Each structure stands twice: as structure tokens, then as C-alpha cells.
XYZ file of C-alpha atoms in Angstrom:
735
model
C 0.000 0.000 0.000
C 1.375 3.412 -1.006
C 1.121 6.320 1.449
C 0.974 10.013 0.625
C 4.485 10.419 2.053
C 5.967 7.813 -0.316
C 8.265 9.096 -3.059
C 6.922 8.819 -6.602
C 10.226 7.831 -8.234
C 9.629 4.089 -8.040
C 6.090 4.466 -9.390
C 6.292 6.870 -12.336
C 9.824 6.319 -13.630
C 11.602 8.932 -15.730
C 8.888 11.568 -15.293
C 9.679 11.771 -11.559
C 12.904 13.742 -12.063
C 11.197 16.351 -14.240
C 8.232 16.656 -11.864
C 10.620 17.255 -8.967
C 12.865 19.689 -10.807
C 10.178 21.889 -12.300
C 7.260 21.617 -9.877
C 8.815 20.425 -6.615
C 6.761 17.212 -6.755
C 8.552 14.519 -4.737
C 5.949 12.509 -2.836
C 2.668 10.861 -3.702
C 0.917 13.626 -1.753
C 2.678 16.305 -3.801
C 1.525 14.695 -7.040
C -2.058 14.289 -5.884
C -2.078 17.944 -4.811
C -0.982 18.968 -8.326
C -4.522 19.594 -9.507
C -5.564 19.933 -13.141
C -6.043 23.601 -14.012
C -8.850 22.771 -16.430
C -10.377 19.925 -18.446
C -10.861 19.434 -22.147
C -12.992 17.053 -24.156
C -11.691 15.502 -27.358
C -14.952 16.421 -29.053
C -13.568 19.792 -30.048
C -14.660 21.529 -33.234
C -11.536 22.802 -34.981
C -13.674 25.508 -36.579
C -14.914 27.048 -33.342
C -11.973 27.802 -30.964
C -11.257 31.428 -30.123
C -7.824 32.941 -30.610
C -5.828 32.318 -27.445
C -7.897 29.304 -26.373
C -6.024 26.191 -25.251
C -7.218 23.388 -27.528
C -7.056 19.639 -26.929
C -8.414 17.597 -29.802
C -8.121 14.268 -31.619
C -7.565 15.039 -35.286
C -6.309 13.365 -38.452
C -3.377 14.809 -40.391
C -4.712 15.638 -43.853
C -1.496 17.031 -45.367
C 2.039 17.497 -44.058
C 4.862 19.246 -45.939
C 8.289 20.621 -45.046
C 10.037 23.640 -46.534
C 13.238 25.579 -46.058
C 12.792 28.783 -44.036
C 13.687 32.085 -45.682
C 15.143 33.975 -42.722
C 17.018 31.272 -40.817
C 18.569 27.846 -41.212
C 16.554 24.661 -41.081
C 13.193 23.419 -42.259
C 9.708 24.046 -40.956
C 6.802 21.624 -41.023
C 3.365 22.794 -42.103
C 0.360 20.505 -41.750
C -3.408 20.636 -42.028
C -5.436 18.622 -39.513
C -9.143 17.780 -39.541
C -11.711 16.469 -37.087
C -13.982 15.400 -39.936
C -15.876 18.691 -39.897
C -13.313 21.492 -39.838
C -9.654 22.057 -40.601
C -6.797 23.899 -38.907
C -3.184 24.651 -39.780
C -0.365 23.265 -37.640
C 3.158 24.709 -37.832
C 6.477 23.528 -36.401
C 9.331 26.022 -36.781
C 11.813 23.184 -36.577
C 10.651 20.138 -38.494
C 13.313 17.838 -37.079
C 11.726 14.886 -35.272
C 8.155 16.015 -35.954
C 8.117 15.064 -39.650
C 8.461 11.378 -38.698
C 5.267 11.429 -36.611
C 3.047 14.169 -38.045
C 2.359 12.443 -41.360
C -0.651 12.443 -43.627
C -3.258 9.886 -42.625
C -2.218 9.573 -38.944
C -4.663 10.324 -36.122
C -3.066 12.118 -33.182
C -4.012 13.922 -30.007
C -2.993 17.603 -30.318
C -2.777 20.196 -27.559
C -1.810 23.842 -27.865
C -2.754 27.493 -27.840
C -4.791 28.619 -30.849
C -3.075 31.437 -32.714
C -3.651 33.288 -35.936
C -1.478 33.719 -39.020
C -2.554 35.651 -42.098
C -6.156 35.600 -40.917
C -6.307 31.830 -40.366
C -6.357 29.938 -37.062
C -3.373 27.749 -36.390
C -1.536 25.740 -33.756
C 2.103 26.808 -33.608
C 4.442 24.132 -32.258
C 1.693 22.215 -30.386
C 2.215 19.220 -28.166
C 0.939 15.941 -29.631
C 0.851 12.207 -28.992
C -0.188 9.062 -30.725
C -3.284 7.442 -29.287
C -1.306 4.287 -28.599
C 1.156 6.211 -26.424
C -1.525 7.304 -24.009
C -3.217 3.967 -23.495
C -1.763 4.059 -19.970
C -4.452 6.596 -19.131
C -6.708 3.600 -18.619
C -10.392 4.294 -19.089
C -9.896 7.705 -20.731
C -12.428 7.584 -23.559
C -10.343 9.255 -26.276
C -12.775 8.534 -29.097
C -15.891 9.167 -27.040
C -15.298 12.774 -26.020
C -13.995 11.842 -22.564
C -12.537 14.417 -20.180
C -8.805 15.070 -20.448
C -7.212 16.768 -17.413
C -4.961 19.681 -18.382
C -2.125 20.360 -15.915
C 0.251 23.264 -15.625
C 3.325 22.967 -17.787
C 6.090 20.578 -16.746
C 8.996 20.815 -19.230
C 9.582 17.422 -20.782
C 6.293 15.954 -19.573
C 3.108 16.542 -21.504
C -0.164 17.052 -19.703
C -1.315 13.531 -20.529
C 1.970 12.214 -19.170
C 1.207 13.875 -15.840
C -2.262 12.352 -15.970
C -0.769 8.922 -16.594
C 1.559 9.336 -13.595
C -1.309 10.372 -11.337
C -3.409 7.396 -12.385
C -0.528 5.031 -11.686
C -0.247 6.490 -8.189
C -3.997 6.288 -7.610
C -3.882 2.646 -8.647
C -1.402 1.903 -5.859
C -3.192 3.927 -3.191
C -5.569 2.011 -0.942
C -6.285 4.703 1.627
C -5.335 8.277 2.548
C -5.291 10.333 5.728
C -8.556 12.260 5.859
C -8.246 15.379 8.024
C -11.974 16.173 7.835
C -13.913 14.143 10.458
C -16.535 11.746 9.115
C -19.355 13.520 10.987
C -18.502 16.833 9.302
C -18.197 15.178 5.884
C -21.665 13.706 6.275
C -23.216 16.952 7.512
C -21.588 19.077 4.807
C -22.149 16.531 2.013
C -18.455 16.133 1.264
C -16.665 13.326 -0.555
C -14.030 11.323 1.282
C -10.503 12.460 0.440
C -9.569 9.439 -1.700
C -12.822 9.630 -3.667
C -12.231 13.366 -4.154
C -8.730 12.787 -5.523
C -9.995 10.179 -7.967
C -12.809 12.477 -9.090
C -10.336 15.345 -9.524
C -7.731 13.506 -11.598
C -9.854 10.909 -13.401
C -13.390 12.321 -13.643
C -16.159 10.945 -15.773
C -18.190 14.158 -15.759
C -17.743 17.798 -14.755
C -20.098 17.112 -11.850
C -17.389 14.796 -10.484
C -14.886 17.634 -10.832
C -17.151 20.103 -9.021
C -17.683 17.749 -6.093
C -13.950 17.032 -5.831
C -12.971 20.692 -5.930
C -15.541 21.607 -3.281
C -14.262 18.889 -0.957
C -10.587 19.857 -1.381
C -11.288 23.566 -0.938
C -13.131 22.838 2.265
C -10.314 20.581 3.492
C -7.684 23.260 2.896
C -9.765 25.846 4.731
C -10.493 23.385 7.552
C -6.850 22.463 8.177
C -5.688 26.089 8.058
C -8.433 27.153 10.443
C -7.552 24.263 12.766
C -3.911 25.376 12.825
C -4.928 28.938 13.661
C -7.488 27.725 16.199
C -4.825 25.691 18.013
C -2.618 28.773 18.170
C -5.458 30.857 19.594
C -6.077 28.219 22.236
C -2.385 27.973 23.162
C -2.079 31.730 23.544
C -5.268 32.021 25.561
C -3.555 30.175 28.430
C -0.274 32.112 28.174
C 0.421 34.521 31.018
C 2.662 37.562 30.991
C 3.473 40.668 33.017
C 0.906 43.492 32.576
C 2.412 46.669 31.112
C 0.788 49.870 32.393
C 2.211 53.374 31.782
C 3.419 54.870 35.059
C 6.204 57.372 34.383
C 4.407 59.965 32.245
C 6.333 59.219 29.039
C 3.239 58.423 26.961
C 1.317 61.377 28.402
C 4.176 63.774 27.616
C 4.365 62.449 24.063
C 0.627 62.902 23.528
C 0.779 66.442 24.931
C 3.397 67.576 22.419
C 2.018 65.847 19.302
C 1.737 68.581 16.612
C -1.497 67.069 15.254
C -4.707 65.606 16.588
C -5.170 61.843 16.498
C -8.074 60.590 14.400
C -11.025 58.974 16.129
C -9.825 55.630 14.760
C -6.327 56.098 16.163
C -7.762 56.986 19.562
C -10.114 53.985 19.609
C -7.447 51.501 18.488
C -4.956 53.025 20.912
C -7.298 52.500 23.850
C -7.926 48.927 22.696
C -4.186 48.244 22.639
C -3.536 49.909 26.025
C -6.233 47.718 27.548
C -4.601 44.559 26.194
C -1.103 45.645 27.285
C -2.402 45.990 30.834
C -3.758 42.421 30.857
C -2.015 39.201 31.905
C -2.787 37.492 28.588
C -0.286 38.549 25.878
C -1.747 40.699 23.134
C -1.727 39.221 19.614
C -3.126 41.950 17.404
C -3.015 42.806 13.708
C -3.084 46.525 12.902
C -4.002 47.265 9.326
C -4.860 50.479 7.586
C -4.795 52.210 4.264
C -1.762 54.117 3.037
C -1.116 57.078 5.342
C -3.731 56.112 7.925
C -1.314 56.639 10.816
C -0.340 53.089 11.814
C 3.170 54.173 12.832
C 1.906 56.661 15.430
C -0.440 54.022 16.900
C 2.454 51.543 17.128
C 4.768 54.167 18.655
C 2.194 54.999 21.370
C 2.011 51.267 22.204
C 5.815 51.086 22.426
C 5.923 54.182 24.642
C 3.295 52.677 26.959
C 5.486 49.598 27.421
C 8.653 51.662 27.950
C 6.644 53.821 30.377
C 6.021 50.653 32.402
C 9.747 49.991 32.694
C 10.124 47.441 29.877
C 11.472 47.530 26.315
C 9.789 47.512 22.907
C 11.246 46.329 19.599
C 10.210 47.136 16.026
C 11.209 44.603 13.355
C 11.319 45.866 9.745
C 12.120 43.833 6.590
C 14.734 46.150 5.032
C 17.507 48.395 6.266
C 16.048 51.388 4.404
C 12.736 50.941 6.184
C 14.342 50.275 9.576
C 16.467 53.409 9.294
C 13.428 55.429 8.227
C 11.443 54.172 11.236
C 14.308 55.038 13.575
C 14.572 58.584 12.170
C 10.799 59.083 12.306
C 10.605 57.931 15.929
C 13.480 60.218 16.942
C 11.851 63.220 15.254
C 8.458 62.518 16.842
C 9.949 62.028 20.326
C 12.423 64.899 20.281
C 14.050 65.218 23.730
C 11.968 62.233 24.903
C 14.416 60.069 22.904
C 17.549 61.534 24.542
C 17.873 59.718 27.865
C 21.279 60.336 29.460
C 22.082 63.106 26.998
C 22.423 66.844 27.578
C 18.981 68.367 27.048
C 17.107 65.096 27.343
C 13.782 65.051 29.163
C 13.722 63.703 32.717
C 11.635 60.685 31.719
C 13.252 60.184 28.297
C 14.218 56.847 26.763
C 16.759 55.902 24.086
C 16.099 54.692 20.548
C 18.560 52.137 19.181
C 18.961 50.946 15.574
C 20.407 47.476 14.887
C 21.060 46.206 11.359
C 23.318 43.591 9.809
C 25.552 46.128 8.085
C 26.629 48.050 11.195
C 30.355 48.232 11.927
C 31.793 46.058 14.689
C 32.190 48.884 17.217
C 28.722 50.344 16.600
C 27.232 46.874 16.770
C 28.882 46.104 20.137
C 27.613 49.383 21.574
C 24.104 48.714 20.277
C 24.025 45.195 21.723
C 25.189 46.524 25.095
C 22.483 49.206 25.231
C 19.829 46.643 24.298
C 20.988 44.008 26.792
C 21.328 46.517 29.636
C 17.917 48.063 29.057
C 19.366 51.521 28.274
C 17.597 51.379 24.914
C 13.882 51.446 25.584
C 12.913 51.336 21.904
C 14.888 49.106 19.534
C 14.433 49.227 15.763
C 16.070 46.729 13.446
C 16.031 44.156 10.691
C 16.531 40.373 10.728
C 19.711 41.086 12.701
C 17.453 41.271 15.770
C 16.779 37.528 15.458
C 20.417 36.534 16.013
C 21.315 34.645 19.195
C 23.695 37.389 20.371
C 20.802 39.835 20.763
C 19.318 39.835 24.263
C 16.964 42.208 26.083
C 16.773 43.272 29.713
C 12.971 43.034 29.730
C 11.220 42.750 26.371
C 7.580 43.731 26.771
C 6.344 44.376 23.205
C 7.267 43.118 19.731
C 6.040 45.212 16.786
C 6.454 43.671 13.329
C 6.102 45.901 10.284
C 5.087 44.347 6.969
C 4.232 40.963 8.484
C 3.954 39.397 5.015
C 7.759 39.576 4.759
C 8.173 37.413 7.861
C 7.075 33.938 8.911
C 5.535 32.661 12.123
C 8.864 31.130 13.168
C 10.600 34.501 12.847
C 8.099 36.435 14.918
C 8.147 33.682 17.554
C 11.972 33.712 17.582
C 11.898 37.388 18.494
C 9.189 36.912 21.134
C 11.288 34.157 22.705
C 13.833 36.787 23.735
C 11.457 38.038 26.441
C 11.720 36.756 30.021
C 7.926 36.880 30.053
C 5.939 36.322 26.825
C 5.922 39.791 25.213
C 2.871 41.351 23.645
C 2.745 41.236 19.837
C 1.528 43.935 17.453
C 1.729 43.128 13.742
C 1.322 45.866 11.132
C 0.488 45.388 7.487
C 0.698 48.251 5.040
C -1.567 46.475 2.575
C -5.280 46.583 3.436
C -6.664 43.059 3.340
C -10.172 41.658 2.824
C -11.810 39.906 5.772
C -11.359 36.459 4.231
C -7.604 37.023 4.014
C -7.574 38.056 7.666
C -9.539 34.923 8.611
C -7.195 32.650 6.672
C -3.835 34.339 7.204
C -4.143 36.174 10.515
C -6.887 34.094 12.085
C -4.883 33.631 15.290
C -4.960 37.391 15.949
C -7.439 40.073 16.868
C -7.693 42.702 14.128
C -7.777 46.492 14.330
C -8.445 48.573 11.230
C -7.716 52.241 10.564
C -9.852 53.620 7.738
C -9.805 57.339 8.461
C -6.928 59.429 7.064
C -5.270 61.981 9.380
C -6.005 65.660 8.854
C -3.647 67.303 6.401
C -3.209 64.315 4.097
C -3.632 65.540 0.548
C -5.430 63.666 -2.236
C -3.345 61.921 -4.900
C -4.531 62.124 -8.508
C -3.498 59.188 -10.690
C -3.278 59.068 -14.506
C -2.349 56.273 -16.935
C 0.152 57.362 -19.610
C 0.647 55.054 -22.642
C 4.268 55.275 -23.790
C 3.214 55.003 -27.433
C 1.846 58.560 -27.112
C 5.037 60.699 -27.239
C 3.139 63.911 -26.488
C 1.783 62.481 -23.233
C 5.217 61.173 -22.222
C 6.742 64.592 -22.900
C 4.003 66.213 -20.811
C 4.808 63.757 -17.977
C 8.337 65.112 -17.630
C 7.131 68.689 -18.008
C 4.678 68.150 -15.146
C 7.442 66.709 -12.983
C 9.655 69.732 -13.767
C 6.828 72.119 -12.860
C 6.443 70.500 -9.437
C 10.182 70.801 -8.791
C 10.148 74.432 -9.971
C 7.443 75.066 -7.374
C 9.832 73.878 -4.676
C 8.712 70.288 -4.395
C 10.329 66.897 -5.107
C 9.540 63.774 -7.104
C 10.094 60.024 -7.328
C 10.647 58.019 -10.516
C 10.158 54.288 -9.860
C 11.643 51.515 -12.025
C 11.177 47.735 -11.807
C 14.852 46.918 -12.407
C 18.266 48.039 -11.179
C 20.310 47.972 -14.398
C 24.013 48.558 -14.876
C 26.339 45.614 -14.378
C 23.738 43.901 -12.182
C 20.687 43.943 -14.407
C 18.381 42.332 -11.879
C 14.965 42.816 -10.400
C 15.333 44.633 -7.092
C 14.640 43.017 -3.724
C 10.989 43.370 -2.885
C 9.747 44.121 -6.391
C 6.464 42.362 -7.004
C 6.424 41.880 -10.775
C 3.342 40.483 -12.422
C 2.728 39.269 -15.927
C 0.930 41.419 -18.441
C -1.046 38.372 -19.493
C -4.152 37.062 -17.790
C -2.908 35.896 -14.345
C -5.269 32.949 -14.440
C -3.645 31.746 -17.620
C -0.594 29.557 -17.894
C 0.913 30.211 -21.296
C 3.095 27.136 -21.108
C 0.554 24.344 -21.001
C 1.888 23.163 -24.333
C 5.317 23.600 -25.900
C 6.745 27.113 -25.648
C 7.043 29.276 -28.746
C 10.757 29.877 -29.443
C 12.130 33.026 -27.815
C 12.665 34.824 -31.109
C 8.999 34.304 -31.945
C 7.853 36.057 -28.741
C 10.394 38.744 -27.733
C 10.174 40.162 -24.212
C 9.750 43.895 -23.650
C 12.792 45.251 -21.797
C 11.894 46.865 -18.493
C 13.080 50.284 -17.339
C 15.996 50.255 -14.909
C 17.334 52.767 -12.401
C 20.797 53.185 -13.936
C 19.515 53.720 -17.466
C 16.670 55.972 -16.334
C 19.019 58.357 -14.486
C 21.033 58.711 -17.682
C 17.882 59.139 -19.779
C 16.374 61.815 -17.528
C 19.613 63.767 -17.518
C 19.092 64.226 -21.267
C 15.417 65.268 -21.141
C 15.288 69.021 -21.931
C 12.452 69.695 -19.485
C 14.552 68.292 -16.628
C 17.759 70.180 -17.408
C 19.528 71.312 -14.247
C 17.538 69.110 -11.865
C 19.436 67.246 -9.157
C 19.008 63.487 -9.741
C 19.959 60.591 -7.469
C 19.576 56.802 -7.633
C 18.428 54.394 -4.918
C 18.065 50.618 -5.014
C 18.341 47.585 -2.759
C 21.782 46.459 -3.992
C 23.536 49.630 -2.811
C 25.676 49.591 0.325
C 23.531 50.454 3.365
C 25.533 53.582 4.161
C 25.088 54.771 0.566
C 21.338 54.166 0.744
C 21.121 56.082 4.006
C 23.139 58.951 2.549
C 20.883 59.221 -0.532
C 17.699 59.112 1.560
C 19.091 61.722 3.961
C 19.893 64.052 1.049
C 16.453 63.534 -0.462
C 14.751 64.138 2.902
C 16.807 67.322 3.337
C 15.729 68.640 -0.064
C 19.182 68.302 -1.628
C 17.848 65.948 -4.352
C 15.028 67.008 -6.683
C 14.235 63.662 -8.304
C 14.906 60.286 -6.697
C 15.079 57.461 -9.260
C 14.423 54.306 -7.293
C 13.238 50.724 -7.263
C 10.502 49.679 -4.853
C 12.743 50.072 -1.791
C 10.713 53.249 -1.144
C 7.424 51.306 -1.216
C 6.550 51.639 2.468
C 7.686 53.667 5.442
C 9.574 56.344 3.499
C 8.116 59.699 4.515
C 9.239 62.853 2.690
C 6.389 65.394 3.030
C 7.818 67.643 0.301
C 7.546 64.895 -2.359
C 4.427 65.564 -4.426
C 4.967 63.689 -7.694
C 5.635 60.072 -8.628
C 6.237 58.610 -12.084
C 6.143 54.789 -12.252
C 7.763 53.277 -15.343
C 6.448 49.962 -16.702
C 3.620 50.296 -14.195
C 1.807 47.324 -15.754
C 4.451 45.041 -14.256
C 3.368 45.765 -10.677
C 0.355 44.532 -8.746
C -2.441 46.852 -7.676
C -1.569 46.812 -3.984
C 2.096 47.556 -4.645
C 1.219 50.459 -6.937
C -1.127 51.786 -4.258
C 1.661 51.571 -1.681
C 4.090 53.340 -3.990
C 1.819 56.283 -4.723
C 1.234 56.598 -0.988
C 4.747 58.103 -0.779
C 3.441 61.388 -2.273
C 0.835 63.809 -0.970
C 2.096 63.385 2.593
C 2.711 67.104 3.134
C 0.664 70.195 2.405
C 0.505 69.748 -1.361
C -1.778 67.547 -3.501
C -0.013 64.549 -5.003
C 0.081 63.286 -8.567
C 1.008 59.770 -9.712
C 1.667 59.063 -13.405
C 1.625 55.410 -14.510
C 3.620 54.857 -17.696
C 2.887 51.628 -19.556
C 3.851 50.054 -22.841
C 1.441 47.152 -22.498
C -1.685 46.783 -24.582
C -2.832 43.694 -22.658
C -6.411 44.157 -21.539
C -5.899 42.808 -18.016
C -2.937 45.124 -17.416
C -4.747 48.223 -18.603
C -7.778 47.287 -16.492
C -5.525 46.997 -13.432
C -4.035 50.448 -13.999
C -7.365 52.096 -14.783
C -8.825 50.617 -11.579
C -5.978 52.161 -9.593
C -6.528 55.530 -11.242
C -10.251 55.386 -10.482
C -10.064 55.023 -6.680
C -7.818 55.687 -3.687
C -9.682 53.207 -1.445
C -6.995 50.681 -0.531
C -9.506 48.135 0.766
C -11.406 48.145 -2.526
C -8.143 47.858 -4.451
C -6.892 45.014 -2.256
C -10.009 43.036 -2.994
C -9.652 43.684 -6.719
C -5.977 42.717 -6.550
C -6.879 39.434 -4.902
C -9.538 38.779 -7.540
C -7.106 39.380 -10.401
C -4.021 37.595 -9.116
C -3.077 34.197 -7.744
C -3.452 33.895 -3.969
C 0.194 32.944 -3.602
C 1.273 36.182 -5.263
C -0.920 38.260 -2.981
C -0.064 36.450 0.233
C 3.649 36.292 -0.398
C 5.933 33.394 0.448
C 6.236 33.792 4.193
C 2.755 34.584 5.398
C 1.621 33.677 8.841
C 0.395 30.096 8.889
C -0.051 29.721 5.143
C 1.828 27.647 2.626
C 3.501 29.629 -0.138
C 0.502 29.034 -2.346
C -3.017 27.915 -1.601
C -3.546 24.852 -3.752
C -7.330 24.759 -4.015
C -8.848 27.574 -1.985
C -9.734 31.011 -3.371
C -10.031 33.594 -0.608
C -12.743 35.566 -2.405
C -14.687 32.879 -4.243
C -14.748 30.560 -1.241
C -15.793 32.988 1.500
C -18.705 30.751 2.532
C -16.420 27.694 2.742
C -13.948 29.571 4.937
C -16.757 30.640 7.282
C -18.104 27.063 7.478
C -14.647 25.638 8.139
C -13.985 28.097 10.944
C -17.345 27.276 12.534
C -16.688 23.528 12.329
C -13.118 23.873 13.638
C -14.269 25.861 16.654
C -16.752 23.096 17.510
C -14.123 20.346 17.138
C -11.534 22.161 19.268
C -14.088 23.046 21.938
C -14.971 19.360 22.360
C -11.466 17.934 21.828
C -8.724 20.587 22.357
C -5.881 18.057 22.129
C -7.407 16.310 19.064
C -7.010 12.965 20.817
C -10.083 11.684 19.009
C -9.019 13.180 15.650
C -5.598 11.656 14.842
C -5.847 12.323 11.098
C -6.451 16.035 11.705
C -3.585 16.145 14.212
C -1.300 14.501 11.625
C -2.333 17.030 8.974
C -1.545 19.908 11.345
C 1.878 18.454 12.101
C 2.657 18.188 8.371
C 1.613 21.810 7.850
C 3.766 22.916 10.790
C 6.696 20.972 9.303
C 6.251 22.814 6.002
C 6.374 26.122 7.879
C 9.521 25.129 9.740
C 11.193 23.977 6.527
C 10.299 27.251 4.802
C 11.702 29.213 7.742
C 14.993 27.291 7.727
C 15.280 27.759 3.968
C 14.953 31.532 4.366
C 17.221 31.794 7.409
């Protein structure tokens, strides 16, 4: 009997190596989780497919001829295939090997993307197989219009080869671990797991597929909710030291704030202060739209903890962001951040920055201040997680941009407290409720929707680069803003120069339909589908220096591959007004606060997701001047233009986050290190399956209430352990 943990190598032969290399499929469970993306029937009319449709069809080769190509060496094969009713052209740009199989009179199974050439539909370089070669698919009714599963592309293995491998595995599998209890399956009308897998990979009808998908979506939601539910239960019994302000530090800070807190900031602040004063550690997610004032709320929480005699730490994902947070906190605190220094307030604390790039002497001094408790507020990057970092009394952990960190990392930092510290997680990307339930379901959630007074509106426009007049006007507008005494950002997706690489943190998306996998069949040769070169920082600085409208402007470059001290120096000059235009990658996406910056131009904007674009434009309009964001794009893809137009139409980050989730794969939106979630959800859609997520959470709560240790649910306990192992492995891989 084969188990889901068994390796597939002994079962599927040569295909195993390719499945592992290209899709990370090693075990039986991995292969069974590799779900078909769609299904095709062989009863396809060659006269009806739309351009761009992925076609799978049994057809007879009517004619097949080879000819020498005019523009390059070699021969191409041109054929005409028929299903008995309609005809279609088939072209292979390299005839070698194909001319021996694709011959007149042979009936083959073809699969490929329908294209168009000179007004006629064609398959260019499609995948194909003889009917004899796929007999291993068992009861697949090739000549009766049976369903053919279509899997995502695995180089060297055709979709029907994957199907054959899956069916071999299913034939050896007698039973599987079923994490969903039998009572819940019966009440919810769900298939058993093994029946669902068979219906998914070897269905007879689309009704079988629907039932299988529903079962597997529910299972994924159920296991995730169980993992989060266990964490909630474990933390409910944790006990810590209450942290109540007692030295006047928080009160003094509030008294000298130069602006009034919003009603939302006040309400969330009181909520947090109440939890800090309790014996149960706080586990709270703080989310808000761009510029909603999350940093001030987090700083007040840190001050409350320092005011109680303990320490607070802020973990940021990049050195640029950590340094920006440290500067912002110092400016906001003034003499309240100068403990032990001439002019410092009587009840002041110290703010300490710790990053991996600090010199040896500065690092030793920082570690000493942290360990001794001299530093009440500590700001840093992953360097804070190192074993050499210790705290005198860590009372609060604040994590910025939680999606850049995993559960293991936040727990590693909390473990540095003598008593379990409180936890406040911030996310700069507004998230729909279903994401919160699935990703942050072990936390209470606070949301800031109201923007602070003084925040200026940002107007966004889409600029097609094939309109030279509009592009010229873009640079003129930027120059006008600088002439008025303000500053601007120009954002690029690549670095350029000798290291022509995508920058750390850039969130590139395809300008094709994100639900489409353009490699289900054989790829079109590179010279048949050239890639558009993306703008880079190095080249853009040189280009802008030659634009007449920008003559005399002070330009500077910033990207994630620069030395930390160079990045800090550039940001300091920009903040001081010594740089007019900062040409940057997405390292300025969050946290960077330069009130005088009013304009942002984003090059190749179609290559970024909605949420990332929204975060980027949030860097302007932070002072007393209205902001403008200009999105330059060379894409004519409908989905890309729709994404940009949606961004231009609204500044509501919550609405945009929901649209972003609807347009893109969950794994792209959630990131690769999200709290409690595998790098990609395999079956569940966080928007489509809202009702399933709600049902799963309800059922999990009932199971855990009756059986907290899962003693009577060993299969569910085993599934949770496997998920926890995946998280640990991902953490070690990133460490």
C-alpha cells in the first residue's frame, strides 16, 4: 500500500525527475495535490476555438509538408489537420523529429494554444501524442469525447503524461489520511478524500470535478483554520506581566504631538492599552490604508510599554525601512528620545537601531544598550533575530510588513522576552476579511480607515508610452512640481548597470491574464515572442539627464543592492531637499516619509500589482501639497490596462486590495512567508470561497471546543503536524 508520504520515483519512472525539478513534486501527496487547471474534451470543433484558447483535440493529419525557411537555417513543417468537420493549420518552426510522426493519414491527439497567421487559425508548435502512447491513461475515452485533465506545464512531460503518472499512483493507493472528520463530511455533504482525488484527476463528468474541488477547498480551509485555532487556544492560556504606563512618558508624548489623532487612532490606541495591561499577551493585527497613521499608533504602544519599565522592539524587513522608522521615531519624540544626553527630558528613553551592516564597534555598543535596558525602543532588521541579541525586559514586539516574515521569525523574536511579550503586527496592505480569517486568524484585528487631517489627495493618470506627447508632458509636469519647490520620485522595476536584476521586494506580475498559464503546451521559441525590456534605475538616471524639461535638476539613484551607508546617505539628502528627483526601485514602497515629495512617475507600471502600486503612490501627498502619480505603460494587454485604470479610479486601498486578490493568484498576494499559510493555496480562493472559509472556521471551533488536544481526531492532528513541518522547513530555507 502506497502512502501520501511515499516518493513517486519508483512508481512513475523517468517523469519523476522532471516533476521534482520543475514543480517540486517529490511525494505521492505532492503529485495528488498537483490539480488539473482545467479539463478538455476531445470532441472539439476545430472551426470554433477562439484565438488564445487552449485546444485539446483528436484530429487526423490531412497534409504534411516541409520547406526551407527564408530567414534562418533549417526546415519548418506545415500541416493541415481535420476532425472530420473542420480544418486547422499546424506549424512547427523546426521540423526535425516532428516530420516522422506528423504524417498524412495519422490520427493524433494535439494540444496547444490557438493562434492566428494571415487571418487563419493555427496551432504553432503544439504538443501531440499518438493514441497508442496514451493507453496508460486507462479508461480515458479518447474517441468518445472523454474528459482530459490539463495540468500546468512541466517541461519534458506533456499534460497527458502527468495524468498517466497520477493514475498510476492512484492505482497503488488504498487509503489516505482524511483530516476532515466523518461527521462533518456527512453533515456538509463532502466526498471522502480518496474519492475526491480520484474524481479530480480521473473524472467521468464535470459534476465529479465540481464535487472534488468543493471537498478539497473545504479541506484546505479546515486544516488552516484548525492550525490557527490551536494557536489561539495555546495563547489564551499564556500569562505575561501586565504593562501599564506609570512614568508619564506616553502622556508627555501625547501632549506635544503637533497634530490631533483621528477617532480611529484613539479607539485603536485604547484597545491596545487595555490589552497591554492584561495578563494574557496581546496578539493583534493593525491594518490600515496608506497614510492612515499606523506608525503613530504603534509608537504609542511602544511608549506605553517603555513607560512601564520594559522595552519595545520594532522589526522591519529592510535596512532602508528600519532606518526610516528610527529617524521618524526620533523626530516625533524629540528630547523624549535623549535619555542620558544633555537636554534630554527627565523621563526620556533611548532609541537604538540594529542592522546587519553596522560596523563592529557600533554593533557592540548597540548590543550593550539593548541588553542593559538603556535602549527602551529598539528598531532593526533580521539582525534582531540573532542569538547574540538579548533584552533586559522585552515587553512588546512590533512587526512591520508581516507578510515579509514567517511565524517562526516572529516567535523567535518573542522568545527573547523573560515573560511572553505582547505582539503587534502591522500590514501596510489593506486586506479583505477572508484574508484576515485565513492568514491572521490567530490574531485580533484592528483597522484604521480614516486618514489623518492634512493628508492631501493623490490624482493618478495612466500614460501610454506610445503617445510621445503624453510622455513629454509627464516630464514637463514633474519639472513644474520641482520648480514650485517640491520633489519627485521616478520608480523603475529593475536596477540595471552591471547587475541587471529585479530589485529586492519588487512584485512583478505578468501582463497576461494571471489565471492563464501560457506554457501548457510547448513554448514558442524566444525569437517568436520577444520580451519587452523593463526600465531600470541606472539607465533611467542617464535618460532623464538628457530630457530638456529636466535640465539642471538634481538626480539621485536608490536601489536595494547599494551599500547600506550609501542608501542612508541618498535618503538623507532627499529628505533634506538636496535631491530634486529620486530614481528608485521599490525600496521606497513603504515607510519612506518625505512630506515635500508631491509627484511620482512609475515606469512599466503594468508590471506591478495593484496593492504595490497603491503603496508606492502613498509616498506622495504626505505634506501640504496635492499629489500626482503618473503610470507609464507600454502594455496593450487588456488585463494590465484594467488593473491600472482601476488604480486611477479610486484611492480606497480596501477596494483595491479586494480587486488585486480577484485578479491575481493567492500565492502572489499572500507572499511566500505569510503567517500560517503555505507559499501558495492549492485549491482555496479567498474571495470565491468565503462561505467555505466561514463554514470551516465554525466547524473547527466546535471540534476544538470538544477535543482541544485532538485525541479523538488523529488524522487532523497529523495534517496539522505536516503543515507545521512545512512552515519550519520554509523558515529554515529563508534563514
